[in-house]
Coordinates of C-alpha atoms in Angstrom, one line a residue:
X1 CA -24.1 12.6 1.4
X2 CA -21.0 10.9 2.8
X3 CA -22.0 10.7 6.7
X4 CA -23.1 6.7 6.0
X5 CA -19.4 6.2 5.1
X6 CA -18.0 7.4 8.2
X7 CA -18.7 4.5 10.2
X8 CA -17.3 1.5 8.1
X9 CA -14.1 4.0 7.5
X10 CA -13.9 4.6 11.2
X11 CA -13.8 0.9 11.6
X12 CA -11.2 0.2 9.1
X13 CA -9.0 2.9 10.7
X14 CA -9.4 0.9 14.1
X15 CA -7.8 -2.2 12.6
X16 CA -4.9 -0.3 11.5
X17 CA -3.9 0.1 15.1
X18 CA -3.7 -4.0 15.0
X19 CA -1.2 -3.6 11.9
X20 CA 1.4 -6.3 12.9
X21 CA 3.4 -6.6 9.6
X22 CA 6.1 -5.8 11.8
X23 CA 6.7 -9.1 13.1
X24 CA 6.8 -10.6 9.8
X25 CA 9.3 -8.0 8.6
X26 CA 11.3 -9.2 11.7
X27 CA 11.4 -12.7 11.4
X28 CA 11.5 -12.7 7.8
X29 CA 8.3 -13.9 6.5
X30 CA 7.7 -11.9 3.8
X31 CA 6.2 -14.4 1.5
X32 CA 3.6 -14.5 4.2
X33 CA 2.7 -11.1 4.3
X34 CA 2.9 -10.8 0.4
X35 CA 0.3 -13.9 0.1
X36 CA -2.3 -12.2 2.9
X37 CA -1.9 -8.9 1.0
X38 CA -2.5 -10.3 -2.9
X39 CA -4.9 -12.8 -1.7
X40 CA -7.1 -9.9 0.2
X41 CA -7.1 -7.6 -2.6
X42 CA -8.3 -10.2 -5.0
X43 CA -11.0 -11.5 -2.7
X44 CA -11.9 -7.6 -2.7
X45 CA -11.6 -7.3 -5.8
X46 CA -14.1 -10.4 -6.9
X47 CA -16.4 -9.5 -4.0
X48 CA -16.6 -6.0 -5.7
X49 CA -17.5 -7.4 -9.2
X50 CA -20.0 -9.6 -8.0
X51 CA -22.3 -7.7 -5.3
X52 CA -21.6 -3.9 -6.4
X53 CA -24.3 -3.4 -9.4
X54 CA -25.1 0.5 -9.2
X55 CA -24.4 3.8 -7.5
X56 CA -26.6 2.8 -4.8
X57 CA -24.4 0.2 -3.7
X58 CA -21.8 2.9 -2.4
X59 CA -21.8 1.8 0.9
X60 CA -21.1 -1.7 0.1
X61 CA -18.2 -1.1 -2.5
X62 CA -16.4 1.2 0.5
X63 CA -16.5 -1.6 2.6
X64 CA -15.5 -4.4 -0.1
X65 CA -12.7 -1.7 -1.1
X66 CA -11.4 -1.4 2.5
X67 CA -11.9 -5.0 3.6
X68 CA -8.7 -6.1 2.0
X69 CA -6.5 -3.9 4.2
X70 CA -8.6 -4.9 7.4
X71 CA -8.2 -8.1 6.7
X72 CA -4.5 -7.8 6.2
X73 CA -4.5 -6.2 9.6
X74 CA -6.2 -8.5 11.6
X75 CA -4.6 -11.5 10.0
X76 CA -1.0 -10.3 10.8
X77 CA -2.2 -9.7 14.7
X78 CA -3.7 -12.8 14.9
X79 CA -0.2 -14.2 13.7
X80 CA 1.6 -12.4 15.8
X81 CA -0.5 -13.2 18.9
X82 CA 0.3 -17.1 18.3
X83 CA 4.2 -16.2 17.3
X84 CA 5.0 -14.2 20.2
X85 CA 2.1 -14.9 22.6
X86 CA 0.5 -12.3 24.9
X87 CA 2.6 -11.4 28.1
X88 CA 0.4 -9.3 30.4
X89 CA 2.0 -5.7 30.3
X90 CA 3.5 -4.0 33.6
X91 CA 3.4 -0.6 34.0
X92 CA 4.4 -0.5 37.5
X93 CA 8.0 0.8 36.6
X94 CA 7.3 1.8 32.8
X95 CA 7.9 5.7 32.2
X96 CA 5.7 6.4 29.3
X97 CA 6.5 9.9 28.9
X98 CA 10.2 10.4 27.5
X99 CA 8.9 7.3 25.2
X100 CA 6.4 9.6 24.1
X101 CA 8.3 12.5 23.6
X102 CA 10.7 10.5 21.8
X103 CA 8.3 8.9 19.3
X104 CA 6.5 12.2 18.6
X105 CA 8.8 13.5 15.7
X106 CA 8.2 10.2 14.3
X107 CA 4.4 10.4 14.5
X108 CA 4.9 13.9 13.2
X109 CA 6.7 12.8 10.2
X110 CA 4.7 9.4 9.5
X111 CA 1.6 11.8 9.1
X112 CA 2.9 14.4 7.0
X113 CA 4.1 11.8 4.6
X114 CA 0.8 10.4 4.3
X115 CA -0.9 14.3 3.7
X116 CA 2.2 14.7 1.2
X117 CA 0.7 11.6 -0.7
X118 CA -2.9 12.7 -0.6
X119 CA -2.3 16.6 -1.0
X120 CA -3.0 16.1 -4.8
X121 CA -6.5 14.8 -3.9
X122 CA -7.2 18.0 -2.1
X123 CA -5.7 20.4 -5.2
X124 CA -8.2 17.8 -7.3
X125 CA -11.3 18.8 -5.4
X126 CA -10.2 22.3 -5.6
X127 CA -9.5 22.6 -9.2
X128 CA -11.6 20.1 -11.4
X129 CA -15.2 19.4 -11.2
X130 CA -17.0 16.5 -9.1
X131 CA -17.1 14.1 -12.4
X132 CA -13.1 15.0 -13.2
X133 CA -12.6 14.7 -9.8
X134 CA -14.2 11.2 -9.4
X135 CA -12.0 10.3 -12.4
X136 CA -8.5 11.5 -10.8
X137 CA -9.4 9.5 -7.9
X138 CA -10.5 6.5 -10.2
X139 CA -6.9 6.7 -12.2
X140 CA -4.9 7.4 -9.1
X141 CA -6.3 4.4 -7.6
X142 CA -4.9 2.0 -10.1
X143 CA -1.5 3.9 -10.2
X144 CA -1.1 3.7 -6.2
X145 CA -2.0 -0.3 -6.4
X146 CA 1.1 -0.6 -8.7
X147 CA 3.3 0.5 -5.7
X148 CA 2.2 -2.2 -3.7
X149 CA 3.2 -4.7 -6.3
X150 CA 6.8 -3.4 -6.7
X151 CA 6.6 -3.3 -2.8
X152 CA 6.1 -7.1 -2.8
X153 CA 9.4 -7.9 -5.4
X154 CA 11.7 -5.4 -3.4
X155 CA 10.8 -7.0 -0.2
X156 CA 11.4 -10.4 -1.6
X157 CA 14.7 -9.4 -2.5
X158 CA 15.4 -7.6 0.9
X159 CA 14.8 -10.8 2.6
X160 CA 17.3 -12.8 0.5
X161 CA 19.9 -9.8 1.0
X162 CA 20.1 -10.5 4.8
X163 CA 21.5 -14.2 3.6
X164 CA 24.9 -12.8 2.3
X165 CA 28.0 -12.2 4.4
X166 CA 30.7 -11.2 1.7
X167 CA 29.9 -7.6 -0.1
X168 CA 30.6 -8.7 -3.3
X169 CA 27.8 -11.3 -3.4
X170 CA 25.5 -8.4 -1.6
X171 CA 26.3 -6.2 -4.5
X172 CA 25.6 -8.7 -7.2
X173 CA 22.0 -9.1 -5.4
X174 CA 21.8 -5.7 -5.6
X175 CA 22.8 -5.3 -9.3
X176 CA 20.1 -8.3 -10.0
X177 CA 17.3 -6.7 -7.8
X178 CA 17.7 -3.4 -9.5
X179 CA 17.8 -4.9 -13.0
X180 CA 14.4 -6.9 -12.2
X181 CA 12.9 -3.7 -10.9
X182 CA 14.3 -1.9 -13.9
X183 CA 12.9 -4.1 -16.5
X184 CA 9.8 -4.2 -15.1
X185 CA 9.4 -0.6 -14.9
X186 CA 10.2 -0.3 -18.5
X187 CA 7.5 -2.8 -19.8
X188 CA 4.7 -1.1 -17.3
X189 CA 5.9 2.4 -18.9
X190 CA 6.1 1.2 -22.5
X191 CA 2.5 -0.7 -21.9
X192 CA 0.8 2.5 -20.2
X193 CA 2.2 5.0 -23.0
X194 CA 1.0 3.0 -25.8
X195 CA -2.3 1.7 -24.3
X196 CA -3.2 4.2 -21.2
X197 CA -6.8 5.1 -23.3
X198 CA -7.5 1.6 -23.9
X199 CA -6.7 0.2 -20.5
X200 CA -9.0 2.9 -18.8
X201 CA -11.3 2.4 -21.1
X202 CA -11.2 -1.4 -20.3
X203 CA -11.0 -0.8 -16.5
X204 CA -13.7 1.9 -16.4
X205 CA -15.5 3.5 -19.7
X206 CA -14.8 5.5 -22.3
X207 CA -15.1 8.8 -20.4
X208 CA -12.1 8.0 -18.7
X209 CA -10.3 8.5 -21.8
X210 CA -9.0 12.4 -21.9
X211 CA -7.5 11.6 -18.5
X212 CA -4.9 9.3 -20.2
X213 CA -2.1 11.7 -19.9
X214 CA -2.6 12.0 -16.6
X215 CA -2.5 8.3 -16.0
X216 CA 0.7 8.0 -17.6
X217 CA 2.3 11.0 -15.6
X218 CA 0.7 8.8 -12.4
X219 CA 2.3 5.7 -13.2
X220 CA 5.6 7.5 -14.2
X221 CA 5.5 8.8 -10.5
X222 CA 4.6 5.4 -9.1
X223 CA 7.6 3.6 -10.5
X224 CA 10.0 6.9 -9.5
X225 CA 8.6 5.9 -6.0
X226 CA 9.2 2.1 -6.6
X227 CA 13.1 3.1 -7.2
X228 CA 13.5 5.0 -4.1
X229 CA 12.1 1.9 -2.0
X230 CA 15.2 0.2 -3.1

């Protein structure tokens, strides 16, 4: 049933190899990354609302949903080529084996972190029915998208922090960033605590109402993750 989704998912997975957001981080152009990310997400969301009409559009839905990440990856790659150029790699005197061995632990932990973030989905498939699993995936998608919102704010504060040379100014800026994130977190948690059921009904339908408590817990975990990023 899911074989038709493998091709588009594989394509967008390949675009992840082109991800060059590290260039934007290195030259302190976080605003450009935030713009690309927000623009891609909004364009993807609007496209889904316009073109996805019924369950038969599942393939189109997956393509439009993943297109935001693919857009960011390709756009940052093009920007990196324009900024840094493309020098032809020289492998004559390059010893790849030592670098590969040193990179393996980082690759292991990066893969492990991704699995840890998705282990709840595996358990949901084991413990819940198919409709309940679909509802769980729907609300987890909303909660995970909030983390990107917090990340965009935190990256802006991080970029500005590099301008300070005195520890007292850096400490003041850190307190300000914590206060800003904390204020947003309190507002978000209060809103979800009071209106979780209404939010899920508005975004999806009334069948998601029993998942309101799970949604609140997910949002709480997202807020905790945002403070870890600080």
